[in-house]
Amino acid sequence: MTLYDTLHYSVVPPLFLLFFTPVVQVLTRVADPQPLSWAVFTGNAFSWCFTAVMVLWAYLFLVLPGAVHHGPTTDFGQTPSYRANGMLYYTATLAAYALVETLLLPGVSVLVFSNMAAILASLNVLALLLCTLLLVRGKTAPQTAEVVPPRPLPHEFYRGMELHPRLLGVDVKQLTNCRLGMMLWQLLVLVFCVAGARLHGPSAGQLVGAAIQTVYIAKFFWWETGYFSTLDITLDRAGYYLCWGCMVWVPCFYTYSTCFLVRHRSLLNDTQAGLVLALGLAAVALNYRVDLEKQRFRRSTGECRLWGRPATFVSAEYRTASGWHKARLLTAGCWGVARHLNYTFEIAAALCWCLPGLGHGLWPFLYVMFLSVLLVHRVFRDEAKCGEKYGKAWRRYCSQVPYRMVPYVF
Ligand code: NDP
């Protein structure tokens, strides 16, 4: 076992994160001069209503009749199924928000902004209850015959037990990651923008940050079925890391640069804001392009053209419970430039939506700093997974595409 494995499978990282993430969550609220009260820990009537509406609304779209998408079959034979109506859910939610903010309850955005700490508290309580339920059920009545090696309890709580658990007829990770985490991110970014405009007048910088994030999140819902083949779904289990992360950390931390600008006005002028917008949209488009190239390559089983030439690849084989399978590792297009160029553009896009906070210290840049650590760590996690899965073929691929994120640098 390497030092990385020893640390990774010990209880130290989970205990650190279990302690550290809620502390940062509270600290980000302290940086905003909002009065602190017990609602920071327990929520209040408004925050519980808001949370209940969001959960029920998300659940409703997952049980609506409609197209079903099947994710990749696991090596223990489970084929997860998802509701394929991401764009409908996204547009319906934005339309509902526009209706409430303009007609039914004008000023609701300011109300949400001023109750943000309590909203996070409600989400926190709910997410911790869900993670506890998933842990108990995963240990006592798992839904599949997968054999998961036992780990210390804090690690199991943090990592989760099952890969694709279902609850009340819906896939838990689709509910927590896509329908709650991503939608809360979108909604809150718009809410903070409207609250900023209502309280202090419109700001080009804040608008630009929100616009880049909106394009990024709309792209996510457009491509939601593609998300079901990513590491969050195929590698990470439903536990604190993923479910608490999406229900609490994403709405708290990913939205923070826009939230911060409600009270601290962006110092960017219109020209600078326009430049940041152009750079941010380009980074989002490039991030999407990288993901799309792999998706097209996989869908065509390698018979496609990239950058005007037939795609090149390394042939690989891997074994699951059902036997040996063939795979192809793309070495053309963006995937021939570096092994994780999508992460590089993801970080560039995040930097752009944090830039409107320039001149206000480090607070508005917390998200991009966190994301850089998350994605570099993810590169190593992914490489460990692929090395184990594809063996020699993976090493051959790495020798053909030697850089991870930035050519000639890393
Ligand atoms: P990738 O989309 O990069 O997927 C990695 C997987 O793709 C590998 O495990 C392997 O899976 C397969 N693969 C790797 N190299 C090749 C290759 N050369 N040819 C073919 N297949 C290959 O990673 P993620 O799932 O982490 O990211 C998906 C998107 O989500 C990205 O745009 C990323 O930036 C974004 N993201 C955003 C985060 C955020 O918090 N904002 C966090 C994480 C991701 P297999 O076993 O199938 O071969």
Tab-separated table of C-alpha atoms and ligand atoms in Angstrom:
chain	number	residue	atom	x	y	z
A	1	MET	CA	0.000	0.000	0.000
A	2	THR	CA	1.372	3.456	-0.928
A	3	LEU	CA	1.424	6.407	1.495
A	4	TYR	CA	-1.472	7.891	-0.535
A	5	ASP	CA	-3.572	4.719	-0.058
A	6	THR	CA	-2.732	4.526	3.640
A	7	LEU	CA	-3.869	8.113	4.173
A	8	HIS	CA	-6.842	7.831	1.847
A	9	TYR	CA	-8.297	4.774	3.552
A	10	SER	CA	-7.581	5.978	7.085
A	11	VAL	CA	-10.096	8.054	9.027
A	12	VAL	CA	-7.899	11.164	8.957
A	13	PRO	CA	-9.133	12.812	5.701
A	14	PRO	CA	-12.830	12.108	6.400
A	15	LEU	CA	-12.560	13.369	9.975
A	16	PHE	CA	-10.687	16.451	8.764
A	17	LEU	CA	-13.311	17.208	6.122
A	18	LEU	CA	-16.262	16.363	8.394
A	19	PHE	CA	-14.905	18.995	10.802
A	20	PHE	CA	-13.443	21.464	8.319
A	21	THR	CA	-16.266	21.825	5.781
A	22	PRO	CA	-18.979	22.932	8.252
A	23	VAL	CA	-16.497	25.371	9.836
A	24	VAL	CA	-15.798	26.983	6.458
A	25	GLN	CA	-19.540	27.010	5.780
A	26	VAL	CA	-20.109	29.061	8.945
A	27	LEU	CA	-17.019	31.228	8.312
A	28	THR	CA	-18.215	32.268	4.848
A	29	ARG	CA	-21.365	33.596	6.541
A	30	VAL	CA	-19.310	35.440	9.161
A	31	ALA	CA	-17.431	37.237	6.371
A	32	ASP	CA	-20.789	38.676	5.410
A	33	PRO	CA	-21.899	40.990	8.192
A	34	GLN	CA	-25.185	39.199	8.817
A	35	PRO	CA	-26.426	38.794	12.395
A	36	LEU	CA	-25.591	35.322	13.712
A	37	SER	CA	-28.229	33.419	15.663
A	38	TRP	CA	-29.237	29.847	16.466
A	39	ALA	CA	-30.878	29.736	13.039
A	40	VAL	CA	-27.322	29.216	11.710
A	41	PHE	CA	-27.515	25.729	13.279
A	42	THR	CA	-31.211	24.849	13.256
A	43	GLY	CA	-32.776	26.855	10.426
A	44	ASN	CA	-35.947	28.931	10.791
A	45	ALA	CA	-39.519	28.721	9.478
A	46	PHE	CA	-38.618	30.430	6.196
A	47	SER	CA	-35.543	28.266	5.567
A	48	TRP	CA	-37.468	25.044	6.224
A	49	CYS	CA	-40.270	26.123	3.853
A	50	PHE	CA	-37.699	27.020	1.186
A	51	THR	CA	-35.902	23.674	1.630
A	52	ALA	CA	-39.155	21.689	1.576
A	53	VAL	CA	-40.318	23.420	-1.627
A	54	MET	CA	-36.975	22.778	-3.342
A	55	VAL	CA	-36.904	19.089	-2.356
A	56	LEU	CA	-40.547	18.424	-3.297
A	57	TRP	CA	-40.186	20.302	-6.593
A	58	ALA	CA	-37.061	18.301	-7.474
A	59	TYR	CA	-38.712	15.032	-6.439
A	60	LEU	CA	-41.803	15.826	-8.532
A	61	PHE	CA	-39.745	16.040	-11.739
A	62	LEU	CA	-38.035	12.730	-10.958
A	63	VAL	CA	-41.329	10.862	-10.647
A	64	LEU	CA	-43.053	12.527	-13.614
A	65	PRO	CA	-43.692	10.070	-16.438
A	66	GLY	CA	-41.077	10.460	-19.163
A	67	ALA	CA	-37.926	9.156	-20.817
A	68	VAL	CA	-35.588	6.994	-18.778
A	69	HIS	CA	-31.808	7.004	-19.229
A	70	HIS	CA	-29.699	4.007	-18.187
A	71	GLY	CA	-26.229	4.654	-16.795
A	72	PRO	CA	-23.211	2.335	-17.276
A	73	THR	CA	-23.657	-1.149	-15.800
A	74	THR	CA	-21.438	-1.698	-12.758
A	75	ASP	CA	-19.047	-4.630	-12.521
A	76	PHE	CA	-21.455	-6.197	-9.999
A	77	GLY	CA	-24.248	-6.068	-12.570
A	78	GLN	CA	-26.364	-3.050	-11.530
A	79	THR	CA	-27.665	-0.761	-14.303
A	80	PRO	CA	-28.852	2.488	-12.705
A	81	SER	CA	-31.791	4.324	-14.266
A	82	TYR	CA	-32.426	8.057	-14.290
A	83	ARG	CA	-35.208	10.413	-15.380
A	84	ALA	CA	-34.065	12.144	-18.587
A	85	ASN	CA	-35.854	15.487	-18.189
A	86	GLY	CA	-33.035	17.751	-16.971
A	87	MET	CA	-33.726	20.618	-19.363
A	88	LEU	CA	-37.473	20.572	-18.600
A	89	TYR	CA	-36.723	20.737	-14.868
A	90	TYR	CA	-34.179	23.522	-15.394
A	91	THR	CA	-36.403	25.766	-17.534
A	92	ALA	CA	-39.509	25.109	-15.409
A	93	THR	CA	-37.600	26.047	-12.241
A	94	LEU	CA	-36.271	29.287	-13.734
A	95	ALA	CA	-39.745	30.174	-15.048
A	96	ALA	CA	-41.242	29.504	-11.602
A	97	TYR	CA	-38.581	31.699	-9.961
A	98	ALA	CA	-39.216	34.534	-12.460
A	99	LEU	CA	-42.950	34.293	-11.736
A	100	VAL	CA	-42.459	34.412	-7.966
A	101	GLU	CA	-39.891	37.249	-8.054
A	102	THR	CA	-41.846	39.463	-10.466
A	103	LEU	CA	-45.502	38.758	-9.631
A	104	LEU	CA	-46.261	36.511	-6.677
A	105	LEU	CA	-43.726	37.652	-4.084
A	106	PRO	CA	-41.614	40.592	-5.380
A	107	GLY	CA	-38.470	40.890	-3.268
A	108	VAL	CA	-38.301	37.160	-2.469
A	109	SER	CA	-34.630	37.240	-3.556
A	110	VAL	CA	-33.763	39.695	-0.777
A	111	LEU	CA	-35.623	37.448	1.664
A	112	VAL	CA	-33.643	34.392	0.523
A	113	PHE	CA	-30.374	36.357	0.711
A	114	SER	CA	-31.044	37.570	4.236
A	115	ASN	CA	-32.030	34.058	5.367
A	116	MET	CA	-29.079	32.364	3.654
A	117	ALA	CA	-27.374	31.180	6.851
A	118	ALA	CA	-30.639	29.596	8.035
A	119	ILE	CA	-31.232	28.000	4.616
A	120	LEU	CA	-27.795	26.394	4.781
A	121	ALA	CA	-28.587	25.169	8.291
A	122	SER	CA	-31.786	23.474	7.085
A	123	LEU	CA	-29.995	21.906	4.148
A	124	ASN	CA	-27.254	20.794	6.526
A	125	VAL	CA	-29.652	19.052	8.923
A	126	LEU	CA	-31.479	17.378	6.039
A	127	ALA	CA	-28.273	16.243	4.325
A	128	LEU	CA	-26.818	14.802	7.538
A	129	LEU	CA	-30.045	12.873	8.165
A	130	LEU	CA	-29.961	11.542	4.615
A	131	CYS	CA	-26.300	10.466	4.923
A	132	THR	CA	-27.080	8.687	8.205
A	133	LEU	CA	-30.022	6.893	6.597
A	134	LEU	CA	-27.873	5.867	3.621
A	135	LEU	CA	-25.167	4.558	5.936
A	136	VAL	CA	-27.570	2.513	8.068
A	137	ARG	CA	-29.392	1.119	5.052
A	138	GLY	CA	-26.169	0.395	3.178
A	139	LYS	CA	-24.880	-1.593	6.147
A	140	THR	CA	-28.063	-3.394	7.150
A	141	ALA	CA	-30.151	-3.771	3.964
A	142	PRO	CA	-28.072	-2.977	0.851
A	143	GLN	CA	-29.987	-2.922	-2.429
A	144	THR	CA	-27.402	-4.946	-4.388
A	145	ALA	CA	-25.131	-7.907	-3.786
A	146	GLU	CA	-21.986	-5.763	-4.122
A	147	VAL	CA	-19.311	-6.683	-1.593
A	148	VAL	CA	-17.839	-3.497	-0.090
A	149	PRO	CA	-14.741	-4.000	2.100
A	150	PRO	CA	-15.442	-2.692	5.632
A	151	ARG	CA	-13.725	0.540	6.728
A	152	PRO	CA	-13.846	2.520	9.994
A	153	LEU	CA	-17.347	3.971	10.556
A	154	PRO	CA	-16.380	7.660	10.030
A	155	HIS	CA	-14.827	6.676	6.701
A	156	GLU	CA	-17.966	4.782	5.661
A	157	PHE	CA	-20.157	7.736	6.627
A	158	TYR	CA	-17.902	10.093	4.691
A	159	ARG	CA	-17.450	7.887	1.607
A	160	GLY	CA	-20.945	6.302	1.590
A	161	MET	CA	-21.867	2.648	1.244
A	162	GLU	CA	-23.789	2.138	-2.004
A	163	LEU	CA	-22.992	3.310	-5.524
A	164	HIS	CA	-26.509	3.814	-6.871
A	165	PRO	CA	-28.997	3.694	-3.970
A	166	ARG	CA	-32.652	4.520	-4.619
A	167	LEU	CA	-35.067	6.153	-2.193
A	168	LEU	CA	-38.854	6.530	-2.672
A	169	GLY	CA	-38.492	5.376	-6.280
A	170	VAL	CA	-35.759	7.822	-7.354
A	171	ASP	CA	-31.990	7.632	-7.725
A	172	VAL	CA	-30.475	9.377	-4.689
A	173	LYS	CA	-27.485	10.850	-6.553
A	174	GLN	CA	-29.659	12.286	-9.323
A	175	LEU	CA	-31.789	13.936	-6.636
A	176	THR	CA	-28.935	15.311	-4.525
A	177	ASN	CA	-26.337	16.137	-7.188
A	178	CYS	CA	-28.297	17.234	-10.241
A	179	ARG	CA	-31.672	18.313	-9.008
A	180	LEU	CA	-30.751	19.886	-5.645
A	181	GLY	CA	-27.061	20.810	-5.822
A	182	MET	CA	-26.875	22.119	-9.386
A	183	MET	CA	-30.300	23.790	-9.289
A	184	LEU	CA	-29.652	25.501	-5.953
A	185	TRP	CA	-26.376	26.769	-7.379
A	186	GLN	CA	-28.207	28.260	-10.365
A	187	LEU	CA	-31.097	29.668	-8.401
A	188	LEU	CA	-28.971	31.219	-5.664
A	189	VAL	CA	-26.627	32.901	-8.142
A	190	LEU	CA	-29.651	34.583	-9.755
A	191	VAL	CA	-31.169	35.342	-6.366
A	192	PHE	CA	-27.963	37.095	-5.204
A	193	CYS	CA	-27.798	39.089	-8.417
A	194	VAL	CA	-31.397	40.270	-8.065
A	195	ALA	CA	-30.912	40.934	-4.324
A	196	GLY	CA	-27.785	43.007	-5.101
A	197	ALA	CA	-29.655	45.014	-7.726
A	198	ARG	CA	-32.671	45.583	-5.422
A	199	LEU	CA	-30.545	46.602	-2.422
A	200	HIS	CA	-27.719	48.594	-4.036
A	201	GLY	CA	-28.482	48.913	-7.755
A	202	PRO	CA	-27.249	46.725	-10.631
A	203	SER	CA	-23.552	45.863	-10.948
A	204	ALA	CA	-21.916	44.808	-14.236
A	205	GLY	CA	-19.336	42.656	-12.425
A	206	GLN	CA	-21.888	40.684	-10.426
A	207	LEU	CA	-24.038	40.251	-13.526
A	208	VAL	CA	-21.105	38.914	-15.534
A	209	GLY	CA	-20.135	36.412	-12.814
A	210	ALA	CA	-23.743	35.196	-12.670
A	211	ALA	CA	-24.017	35.034	-16.477
A	212	ILE	CA	-20.946	32.783	-16.847
A	213	GLN	CA	-22.220	30.477	-14.118
A	214	THR	CA	-25.677	30.405	-15.714
A	215	VAL	CA	-24.263	29.299	-19.065
A	216	TYR	CA	-22.140	26.680	-17.278
A	217	ILE	CA	-25.116	25.307	-15.317
A	218	ALA	CA	-27.506	25.415	-18.311
A	219	LYS	CA	-24.893	23.377	-20.179
A	220	PHE	CA	-24.889	20.908	-17.307
A	221	PHE	CA	-28.656	20.347	-17.530
A	222	TRP	CA	-28.488	20.154	-21.325
A	223	TRP	CA	-25.922	17.356	-20.941
A	224	GLU	CA	-27.309	15.803	-17.728
A	225	THR	CA	-27.468	12.276	-19.132
A	226	GLY	CA	-23.733	12.553	-19.996
A	227	TYR	CA	-23.075	13.323	-16.310
A	228	PHE	CA	-24.254	9.805	-15.431
A	229	SER	CA	-21.030	8.419	-16.936
A	230	THR	CA	-18.717	10.702	-14.940
A	231	LEU	CA	-16.668	9.841	-11.862
A	232	ASP	CA	-19.230	11.319	-9.430
A	233	ILE	CA	-21.623	8.646	-10.551
A	234	THR	CA	-19.423	5.705	-11.537
A	235	LEU	CA	-16.785	5.957	-8.795
A	236	ASP	CA	-18.125	7.907	-5.807
A	237	ARG	CA	-20.652	6.389	-3.431
A	238	ALA	CA	-23.691	8.120	-1.972
A	239	GLY	CA	-22.393	9.470	1.353
A	240	TYR	CA	-21.222	12.657	3.039
A	241	TYR	CA	-18.597	13.482	0.392
A	242	LEU	CA	-21.053	13.476	-2.459
A	243	CYS	CA	-24.561	13.957	-1.017
A	244	TRP	CA	-23.723	16.423	1.760
A	245	GLY	CA	-21.304	18.061	-0.658
A	246	CYS	CA	-24.000	18.617	-3.277
A	247	MET	CA	-26.792	19.574	-0.868
A	248	VAL	CA	-24.805	21.941	1.377
A	249	TRP	CA	-21.298	22.626	0.086
A	250	VAL	CA	-22.361	23.467	-3.478
A	251	PRO	CA	-25.130	25.953	-2.514
A	252	CYS	CA	-22.896	27.476	0.187
A	253	PHE	CA	-19.489	27.588	-1.379
A	254	TYR	CA	-19.960	27.483	-5.155
A	255	THR	CA	-22.315	30.469	-4.985
A	256	TYR	CA	-20.173	32.390	-2.537
A	257	SER	CA	-18.374	34.725	-4.958
A	258	THR	CA	-21.770	36.020	-6.193
A	259	CYS	CA	-23.201	36.176	-2.658
A	260	PHE	CA	-20.191	38.183	-1.489
A	261	LEU	CA	-20.834	40.817	-4.173
A	262	VAL	CA	-24.281	41.661	-2.795
A	263	ARG	CA	-22.683	43.666	0.028
A	264	HIS	CA	-19.257	44.332	-1.513
A	265	ARG	CA	-19.791	45.947	-4.897
A	266	SER	CA	-17.676	44.729	-7.809
A	267	LEU	CA	-14.914	47.171	-8.747
A	268	LEU	CA	-14.835	46.129	-12.434
A	269	ASN	CA	-15.841	48.757	-14.980
A	270	ASP	CA	-18.036	47.828	-17.960
A	271	THR	CA	-15.094	47.160	-20.321
A	272	GLN	CA	-13.332	44.921	-17.801
A	273	ALA	CA	-16.602	43.129	-17.080
A	274	GLY	CA	-17.105	42.551	-20.830
A	275	LEU	CA	-13.610	41.092	-21.154
A	276	VAL	CA	-14.167	38.755	-18.187
A	277	LEU	CA	-17.475	37.675	-19.730
A	278	ALA	CA	-15.804	36.820	-23.065
A	279	LEU	CA	-12.995	34.880	-21.370
A	280	GLY	CA	-15.416	33.070	-19.071
A	281	LEU	CA	-17.743	32.008	-21.878
A	282	ALA	CA	-14.765	30.800	-23.920
A	283	ALA	CA	-13.550	28.702	-20.967
A	284	VAL	CA	-17.026	27.171	-20.472
A	285	ALA	CA	-17.252	26.389	-24.203
A	286	LEU	CA	-13.810	24.762	-24.202
A	287	ASN	CA	-14.623	22.702	-21.105
A	288	TYR	CA	-17.762	21.480	-22.855
A	289	ARG	CA	-15.804	20.795	-26.056
A	290	VAL	CA	-13.376	18.469	-24.215
A	291	ASP	CA	-16.212	16.482	-22.617
A	292	LEU	CA	-18.060	16.359	-25.940
A	293	GLU	CA	-15.054	14.959	-27.829
A	294	LYS	CA	-14.827	12.021	-25.444
A	295	GLN	CA	-18.578	11.501	-25.588
A	296	ARG	CA	-18.596	11.496	-29.423
A	297	PHE	CA	-15.613	9.161	-29.495
A	298	ARG	CA	-17.217	6.708	-27.086
A	299	ARG	CA	-20.628	6.824	-28.818
A	300	SER	CA	-19.060	6.089	-32.216
A	301	THR	CA	-16.876	3.363	-30.621
A	302	GLY	CA	-13.821	5.187	-31.903
A	303	GLU	CA	-14.943	5.651	-35.526
A	304	CYS	CA	-15.107	9.452	-35.591
A	305	ARG	CA	-13.058	12.401	-36.799
A	306	LEU	CA	-11.580	14.984	-34.430
A	307	TRP	CA	-9.919	18.209	-35.492
A	308	GLY	CA	-10.393	17.123	-39.136
A	309	ARG	CA	-8.607	13.760	-38.783
A	310	PRO	CA	-9.703	10.219	-37.894
A	311	ALA	CA	-9.481	9.828	-34.121
A	312	THR	CA	-6.437	7.926	-32.836
A	313	PHE	CA	-6.501	5.776	-29.712
A	314	VAL	CA	-4.824	3.140	-27.569
A	315	SER	CA	-6.696	-0.180	-27.443
A	316	ALA	CA	-7.319	-1.465	-23.938
A	317	GLU	CA	-9.046	-4.327	-22.151
A	318	TYR	CA	-10.561	-4.553	-18.702
A	319	ARG	CA	-12.252	-7.216	-16.657
A	320	THR	CA	-15.550	-7.131	-14.756
A	321	ALA	CA	-17.673	-9.817	-13.125
A	322	SER	CA	-19.187	-10.573	-16.547
A	323	GLY	CA	-15.797	-11.153	-18.240
A	324	TRP	CA	-13.326	-9.232	-20.404
A	325	HIS	CA	-14.338	-6.070	-22.309
A	326	LYS	CA	-12.605	-3.940	-24.928
A	327	ALA	CA	-12.142	-0.166	-24.626
A	328	ARG	CA	-10.352	2.604	-26.492
A	329	LEU	CA	-8.413	5.447	-24.914
A	330	LEU	CA	-8.569	8.533	-27.077
A	331	THR	CA	-5.246	10.158	-27.988
A	332	ALA	CA	-6.561	12.742	-30.490
A	333	GLY	CA	-8.118	16.210	-30.221
A	334	CYS	CA	-8.089	17.725	-26.737
A	335	TRP	CA	-7.423	14.276	-25.244
A	336	GLY	CA	-4.126	14.161	-27.147
A	337	VAL	CA	-3.027	17.530	-25.701
A	338	ALA	CA	-3.389	16.594	-22.021
A	339	ARG	CA	-5.178	13.905	-20.052
A	340	HIS	CA	-7.495	16.290	-18.216
A	341	LEU	CA	-7.800	19.446	-20.259
A	342	ASN	CA	-11.492	19.601	-19.228
A	343	TYR	CA	-10.364	20.296	-15.636
A	344	THR	CA	-8.002	23.054	-16.823
A	345	PHE	CA	-10.833	24.899	-18.600
A	346	GLU	CA	-13.146	24.258	-15.647
A	347	ILE	CA	-10.684	26.079	-13.365
A	348	ALA	CA	-10.279	28.896	-15.938
A	349	ALA	CA	-14.067	29.370	-16.083
A	350	ALA	CA	-14.281	29.407	-12.274
A	351	LEU	CA	-11.509	31.999	-12.096
A	352	CYS	CA	-13.500	34.192	-14.495
A	353	TRP	CA	-16.672	34.115	-12.419
A	354	CYS	CA	-14.653	34.937	-9.283
A	355	LEU	CA	-12.776	37.827	-10.970
A	356	PRO	CA	-15.590	40.387	-10.447
A	357	GLY	CA	-14.560	40.289	-6.754
A	358	LEU	CA	-11.026	41.526	-7.587
A	359	GLY	CA	-9.845	44.136	-5.075
A	360	HIS	CA	-11.790	42.618	-2.132
A	361	GLY	CA	-9.088	40.251	-0.866
A	362	LEU	CA	-9.220	36.454	-0.981
A	363	TRP	CA	-12.886	35.856	-0.006
A	364	PRO	CA	-14.341	36.064	-3.543
A	365	PHE	CA	-11.658	33.642	-4.779
A	366	LEU	CA	-12.303	30.871	-2.248
A	367	TYR	CA	-14.213	28.827	-4.805
A	368	VAL	CA	-11.525	28.767	-7.489
A	369	MET	CA	-8.866	27.918	-4.878
A	370	PHE	CA	-10.986	25.058	-3.571
A	371	LEU	CA	-11.787	23.829	-7.091
A	372	SER	CA	-8.111	23.731	-8.065
A	373	VAL	CA	-7.336	21.474	-5.090
A	374	LEU	CA	-10.425	19.332	-5.768
A	375	LEU	CA	-9.602	18.798	-9.438
A	376	VAL	CA	-5.876	18.146	-8.980
A	377	HIS	CA	-6.792	15.565	-6.335
A	378	ARG	CA	-9.389	14.174	-8.749
A	379	VAL	CA	-6.758	13.772	-11.475
A	380	PHE	CA	-4.801	11.483	-9.174
A	381	ARG	CA	-7.931	9.593	-8.073
A	382	ASP	CA	-8.927	9.086	-11.702
A	383	GLU	CA	-5.463	7.962	-12.722
A	384	ALA	CA	-5.371	5.442	-9.878
A	385	LYS	CA	-8.749	4.108	-11.041
A	386	CYS	CA	-7.767	3.927	-14.723
A	387	GLY	CA	-4.337	2.442	-13.975
A	388	GLU	CA	-6.011	-0.344	-12.029
A	389	LYS	CA	-8.706	-0.859	-14.673
A	390	TYR	CA	-6.590	-0.782	-17.865
A	391	GLY	CA	-3.095	-1.736	-16.562
A	392	LYS	CA	-0.443	-1.670	-19.321
A	393	ALA	CA	-2.725	0.045	-21.849
A	394	TRP	CA	-3.183	2.957	-19.423
A	395	ARG	CA	0.578	3.289	-19.027
A	396	ARG	CA	0.951	3.238	-22.831
A	397	TYR	CA	-1.686	5.990	-23.081
A	398	CYS	CA	0.151	8.056	-20.425
A	399	SER	CA	3.412	7.748	-22.348
A	400	GLN	CA	1.673	8.996	-25.521
A	401	VAL	CA	-0.103	11.844	-23.686
A	402	PRO	CA	2.405	12.696	-20.951
A	403	TYR	CA	0.827	15.844	-19.452
A	404	ARG	CA	-2.083	15.845	-17.027
A	405	MET	CA	-3.596	19.331	-17.175
A	406	VAL	CA	-1.228	21.844	-18.766
A	407	PRO	CA	1.128	20.826	-21.619
A	408	TYR	CA	4.845	21.097	-20.648
A	409	VAL	CA	3.916	22.143	-17.091
A	410	PHE	CA	1.844	19.474	-15.310
B	1	NDP	P1	-13.705	12.964	-17.076
B	1	NDP	O1	-14.856	13.382	-17.875
B	1	NDP	O2	-12.369	13.451	-17.484
B	1	NDP	O3	-13.736	11.384	-17.058
B	1	NDP	C1	-12.660	10.582	-16.636
B	1	NDP	C2	-12.973	9.178	-17.132
B	1	NDP	O4	-12.976	9.176	-18.579
B	1	NDP	C3	-11.923	8.155	-16.750
B	1	NDP	O5	-12.185	7.621	-15.480
B	1	NDP	C4	-12.091	7.127	-17.844
B	1	NDP	O6	-13.296	6.399	-17.571
B	1	NDP	C5	-12.386	7.952	-19.071
B	1	NDP	N1	-11.190	8.373	-19.798
B	1	NDP	C6	-10.086	8.966	-19.312
B	1	NDP	N2	-9.213	9.236	-20.306
B	1	NDP	C7	-9.802	8.791	-21.428
B	1	NDP	C8	-9.410	8.777	-22.793
B	1	NDP	N3	-8.239	9.265	-23.188
B	1	NDP	N4	-10.249	8.233	-23.704
B	1	NDP	C9	-11.444	7.743	-23.340
B	1	NDP	N5	-11.871	7.707	-22.064
B	1	NDP	C10	-11.059	8.245	-21.119
B	1	NDP	O7	-13.815	13.346	-15.541
B	1	NDP	P2	-15.009	13.791	-14.586
B	1	NDP	O8	-16.071	12.778	-14.631
B	1	NDP	O9	-14.339	14.077	-13.288
B	1	NDP	O10	-15.501	15.234	-15.167
B	1	NDP	C11	-16.618	15.445	-16.024
B	1	NDP	C12	-16.888	16.955	-16.113
B	1	NDP	O11	-17.316	17.459	-14.857
B	1	NDP	C13	-15.661	17.788	-16.492
B	1	NDP	O12	-16.061	18.825	-17.354
B	1	NDP	C14	-15.205	18.368	-15.195
B	1	NDP	O13	-14.495	19.573	-15.395
B	1	NDP	C15	-16.517	18.560	-14.470
B	1	NDP	N6	-16.356	18.533	-13.008
B	1	NDP	C16	-16.743	19.625	-12.252
B	1	NDP	C17	-16.591	19.638	-10.889
B	1	NDP	C18	-17.005	20.813	-10.070
B	1	NDP	O14	-17.129	20.660	-8.855
B	1	NDP	N7	-17.232	21.982	-10.634
B	1	NDP	C19	-16.054	18.458	-10.178
B	1	NDP	C20	-15.697	17.387	-11.056
B	1	NDP	C21	-15.856	17.427	-12.416
B	1	NDP	P3	-13.588	4.898	-18.107
B	1	NDP	O15	-13.456	4.037	-16.902
B	1	NDP	O16	-14.993	4.969	-18.622
B	1	NDP	O17	-12.590	4.586	-19.166
